[in-house]
Amino acid sequence: MLEILYPDIYVHSLLQIPLEDLKARQIKAFILDLDNTVTRWNSNELQAEVVEWFKRIKEQGFKACILSNNGEQRVVGVAAHLGIPYVHRAQKPRRGGYYRAMARMEVTADETAVIGDQIFTDVLGGNRAGLLTILVTPIDRKEFMGTKVSRSMEFFVLRRLRRRLARENQPRQ
């Protein structure tokens, strides 16, 4: 039952995403959350290494689209700076925003990975849409009050996920 809340990949940041492995899995596009995944919460400032990561993925042929529950004014500046499309007011974890993002990039679900910092929006929505899901650690602790509430529930899911990953990574005898 909890499987729908588990990501396929769990890494610390965008910079640790295994791009070569994703290419081997035929992934061609990324749908990315904005707050605490690409930027700090409620900020339009991009860290230099994040900008460089976006350049690198484009050079490798990946497409990218920001998917955010924020309004357009909040999202458009970052998307324009990165030169990528966006979907605002996505209503994650509903599937519609994910489908709109894939349509903008002209890719299928089998070719798309979702990257985000929240289990109950990014991972749940991506899994519901049939996409590969990648959970990253939030960039910063500062966030929307509603997100702080969901983080308390995420604690229990993350604890189970970490135990599962530890079991899977143990050497077989």
Tab-separated table of C-alpha atoms in Angstrom:
chain	number	residue	atom	x	y	z
A	1	MET	CA	0.000	0.000	0.000
A	2	LEU	CA	2.827	2.405	0.792
A	3	GLU	CA	4.511	1.593	-2.529
A	4	ILE	CA	2.751	4.533	-4.183
A	5	LEU	CA	4.616	6.830	-1.764
A	6	TYR	CA	8.064	5.378	-2.461
A	7	PRO	CA	10.322	6.974	-5.071
A	8	ASP	CA	12.214	4.866	-7.577
A	9	ILE	CA	15.408	6.784	-6.766
A	10	TYR	CA	16.343	8.700	-3.608
A	11	VAL	CA	19.334	11.104	-3.745
A	12	HIS	CA	20.578	14.127	-1.859
A	13	SER	CA	20.323	16.663	-4.703
A	14	LEU	CA	19.854	17.185	-8.432
A	15	LEU	CA	23.613	16.916	-8.784
A	16	GLN	CA	23.570	13.273	-7.667
A	17	ILE	CA	20.962	12.061	-10.136
A	18	PRO	CA	22.464	9.186	-12.156
A	19	LEU	CA	22.009	10.622	-15.653
A	20	GLU	CA	23.740	7.740	-17.449
A	21	ASP	CA	21.512	5.200	-15.677
A	22	LEU	CA	18.445	7.197	-16.673
A	23	LYS	CA	19.595	7.317	-20.299
A	24	ALA	CA	19.964	3.533	-20.183
A	25	ARG	CA	16.348	3.364	-18.963
A	26	GLN	CA	15.296	5.455	-21.991
A	27	ILE	CA	14.445	8.539	-19.890
A	28	LYS	CA	14.445	11.625	-22.108
A	29	ALA	CA	12.752	14.274	-19.956
A	30	PHE	CA	12.480	15.592	-16.422
A	31	ILE	CA	9.493	17.160	-14.714
A	32	LEU	CA	10.905	19.175	-11.819
A	33	ASP	CA	9.343	20.677	-8.735
A	34	LEU	CA	10.397	24.271	-8.095
A	35	ASP	CA	10.529	25.087	-4.361
A	36	ASN	CA	13.279	23.309	-2.440
A	37	THR	CA	14.149	21.192	-5.483
A	38	VAL	CA	15.420	23.722	-8.051
A	39	THR	CA	15.425	26.838	-5.810
A	40	ARG	CA	15.019	27.639	-2.148
A	41	TRP	CA	11.392	28.058	-1.090
A	42	ASN	CA	9.825	31.264	-2.428
A	43	SER	CA	13.072	32.381	-4.083
A	44	ASN	CA	13.957	33.013	-7.717
A	45	GLU	CA	17.699	32.789	-7.058
A	46	LEU	CA	19.400	29.820	-8.665
A	47	GLN	CA	22.611	28.363	-7.310
A	48	ALA	CA	25.413	28.261	-9.900
A	49	GLU	CA	25.698	24.463	-9.690
A	50	VAL	CA	21.968	24.103	-10.424
A	51	VAL	CA	22.246	26.324	-13.508
A	52	GLU	CA	25.250	24.246	-14.599
A	53	TRP	CA	23.272	21.009	-14.043
A	54	PHE	CA	20.512	22.274	-16.344
A	55	LYS	CA	23.110	23.154	-19.005
A	56	ARG	CA	24.588	19.669	-18.686
A	57	ILE	CA	21.275	17.846	-19.041
A	58	LYS	CA	20.371	19.911	-22.108
A	59	GLU	CA	23.769	19.112	-23.657
A	60	GLN	CA	23.053	15.431	-23.054
A	61	GLY	CA	19.731	15.710	-24.860
A	62	PHE	CA	17.348	15.709	-21.900
A	63	LYS	CA	14.297	17.961	-21.860
A	64	ALA	CA	13.026	19.630	-18.682
A	65	CYS	CA	9.847	21.308	-17.463
A	66	ILE	CA	9.024	22.886	-14.107
A	67	LEU	CA	5.776	21.665	-12.533
A	68	SER	CA	4.644	23.776	-9.603
A	69	ASN	CA	1.566	24.341	-7.494
A	70	ASN	CA	2.577	28.026	-7.362
A	71	GLY	CA	1.024	30.757	-9.488
A	72	GLU	CA	2.526	31.744	-12.812
A	73	GLN	CA	4.256	34.859	-11.497
A	74	ARG	CA	6.303	32.739	-9.092
A	75	VAL	CA	7.345	30.162	-11.705
A	76	VAL	CA	7.891	32.107	-14.929
A	77	GLY	CA	11.126	33.861	-13.891
A	78	VAL	CA	13.002	30.695	-13.008
A	79	ALA	CA	11.721	28.827	-16.073
A	80	ALA	CA	12.736	31.737	-18.351
A	81	HIS	CA	16.201	31.926	-16.785
A	82	LEU	CA	16.688	28.188	-17.376
A	83	GLY	CA	15.113	28.307	-20.841
A	84	ILE	CA	12.573	25.580	-20.116
A	85	PRO	CA	8.765	25.342	-20.174
A	86	TYR	CA	6.627	25.277	-17.055
A	87	VAL	CA	3.207	24.311	-15.748
A	88	HIS	CA	1.857	26.429	-12.897
A	89	ARG	CA	-1.067	25.767	-10.535
A	90	ALA	CA	-0.478	22.082	-11.206
A	91	GLN	CA	-2.589	20.809	-8.292
A	92	LYS	CA	-0.069	18.093	-7.439
A	93	PRO	CA	-0.538	15.212	-6.671
A	94	ARG	CA	-3.295	15.225	-9.306
A	95	ARG	CA	-2.126	13.753	-12.610
A	96	GLY	CA	-3.270	16.528	-14.958
A	97	GLY	CA	-0.242	18.772	-14.436
A	98	TYR	CA	2.131	15.895	-15.148
A	99	TYR	CA	0.297	15.120	-18.379
A	100	ARG	CA	0.426	18.803	-19.424
A	101	ALA	CA	4.173	18.914	-18.727
A	102	MET	CA	4.758	15.785	-20.825
A	103	ALA	CA	2.667	17.263	-23.648
A	104	ARG	CA	4.764	20.467	-23.584
A	105	MET	CA	7.929	18.409	-23.889
A	106	GLU	CA	6.369	15.964	-26.397
A	107	VAL	CA	7.366	12.870	-24.423
A	108	THR	CA	5.568	9.819	-23.044
A	109	ALA	CA	5.303	8.574	-19.465
A	110	ASP	CA	7.897	5.862	-20.186
A	111	GLU	CA	10.377	8.573	-21.205
A	112	THR	CA	9.808	10.857	-18.208
A	113	ALA	CA	11.129	11.137	-14.653
A	114	VAL	CA	9.744	13.389	-11.925
A	115	ILE	CA	12.183	15.100	-9.557
A	116	GLY	CA	10.960	16.657	-6.325
A	117	ASP	CA	11.489	17.033	-2.597
A	118	GLN	CA	8.043	16.034	-1.315
A	119	ILE	CA	6.543	12.581	-1.030
A	120	PHE	CA	2.879	13.602	-0.854
A	121	THR	CA	2.996	15.862	-3.917
A	122	ASP	CA	5.921	15.054	-6.238
A	123	VAL	CA	6.406	11.328	-5.625
A	124	LEU	CA	2.741	10.465	-5.126
A	125	GLY	CA	1.701	12.460	-8.206
A	126	GLY	CA	4.493	11.036	-10.352
A	127	ASN	CA	3.722	7.486	-9.296
A	128	ARG	CA	0.012	8.031	-9.962
A	129	ALA	CA	0.895	9.270	-13.465
A	130	GLY	CA	3.070	6.189	-14.114
A	131	LEU	CA	6.389	8.059	-14.173
A	132	LEU	CA	9.808	7.254	-12.780
A	133	THR	CA	10.094	9.207	-9.504
A	134	ILE	CA	13.198	10.733	-7.957
A	135	LEU	CA	13.101	12.140	-4.430
A	136	VAL	CA	15.721	14.721	-3.450
A	137	THR	CA	16.465	16.165	-0.034
A	138	PRO	CA	14.978	19.680	0.303
A	139	ILE	CA	17.488	22.449	-0.450
A	140	ASP	CA	16.501	24.396	2.670
A	141	ARG	CA	14.469	23.946	5.853
A	142	LYS	CA	12.452	27.118	5.220
A	143	GLU	CA	9.151	26.270	3.526
A	144	PHE	CA	5.417	26.876	3.263
A	145	MET	CA	3.460	26.160	6.476
A	146	GLY	CA	1.314	23.510	4.760
A	147	THR	CA	4.471	21.721	3.634
A	148	LYS	CA	5.728	21.652	7.226
A	149	VAL	CA	2.585	19.743	8.203
A	150	SER	CA	3.058	17.151	5.450
A	151	ARG	CA	6.737	16.790	6.422
A	152	SER	CA	5.650	15.375	9.789
A	153	MET	CA	3.804	12.595	7.939
A	154	GLU	CA	6.696	12.148	5.495
A	155	PHE	CA	8.952	11.334	8.436
A	156	PHE	CA	7.279	7.942	8.853
A	157	VAL	CA	7.367	7.113	5.151
A	158	LEU	CA	11.034	8.129	4.902
A	159	ARG	CA	11.921	5.991	7.912
A	160	ARG	CA	10.371	2.942	6.233
A	161	LEU	CA	12.012	3.826	2.919
A	162	ARG	CA	15.463	4.127	4.504
A	163	ARG	CA	15.039	0.758	6.240
A	164	ARG	CA	14.000	-0.818	2.952
A	165	LEU	CA	16.973	0.693	1.118
A	166	ALA	CA	19.329	-0.512	3.848
A	167	ARG	CA	17.971	-4.063	3.483
A	168	GLU	CA	18.284	-3.948	-0.301
A	169	ASN	CA	21.884	-2.684	-0.117
A	170	GLN	CA	23.087	-5.360	2.306
A	171	PRO	CA	25.445	-7.916	0.780
A	172	ARG	CA	23.721	-11.206	-0.050
A	173	GLN	CA	25.034	-14.373	1.580
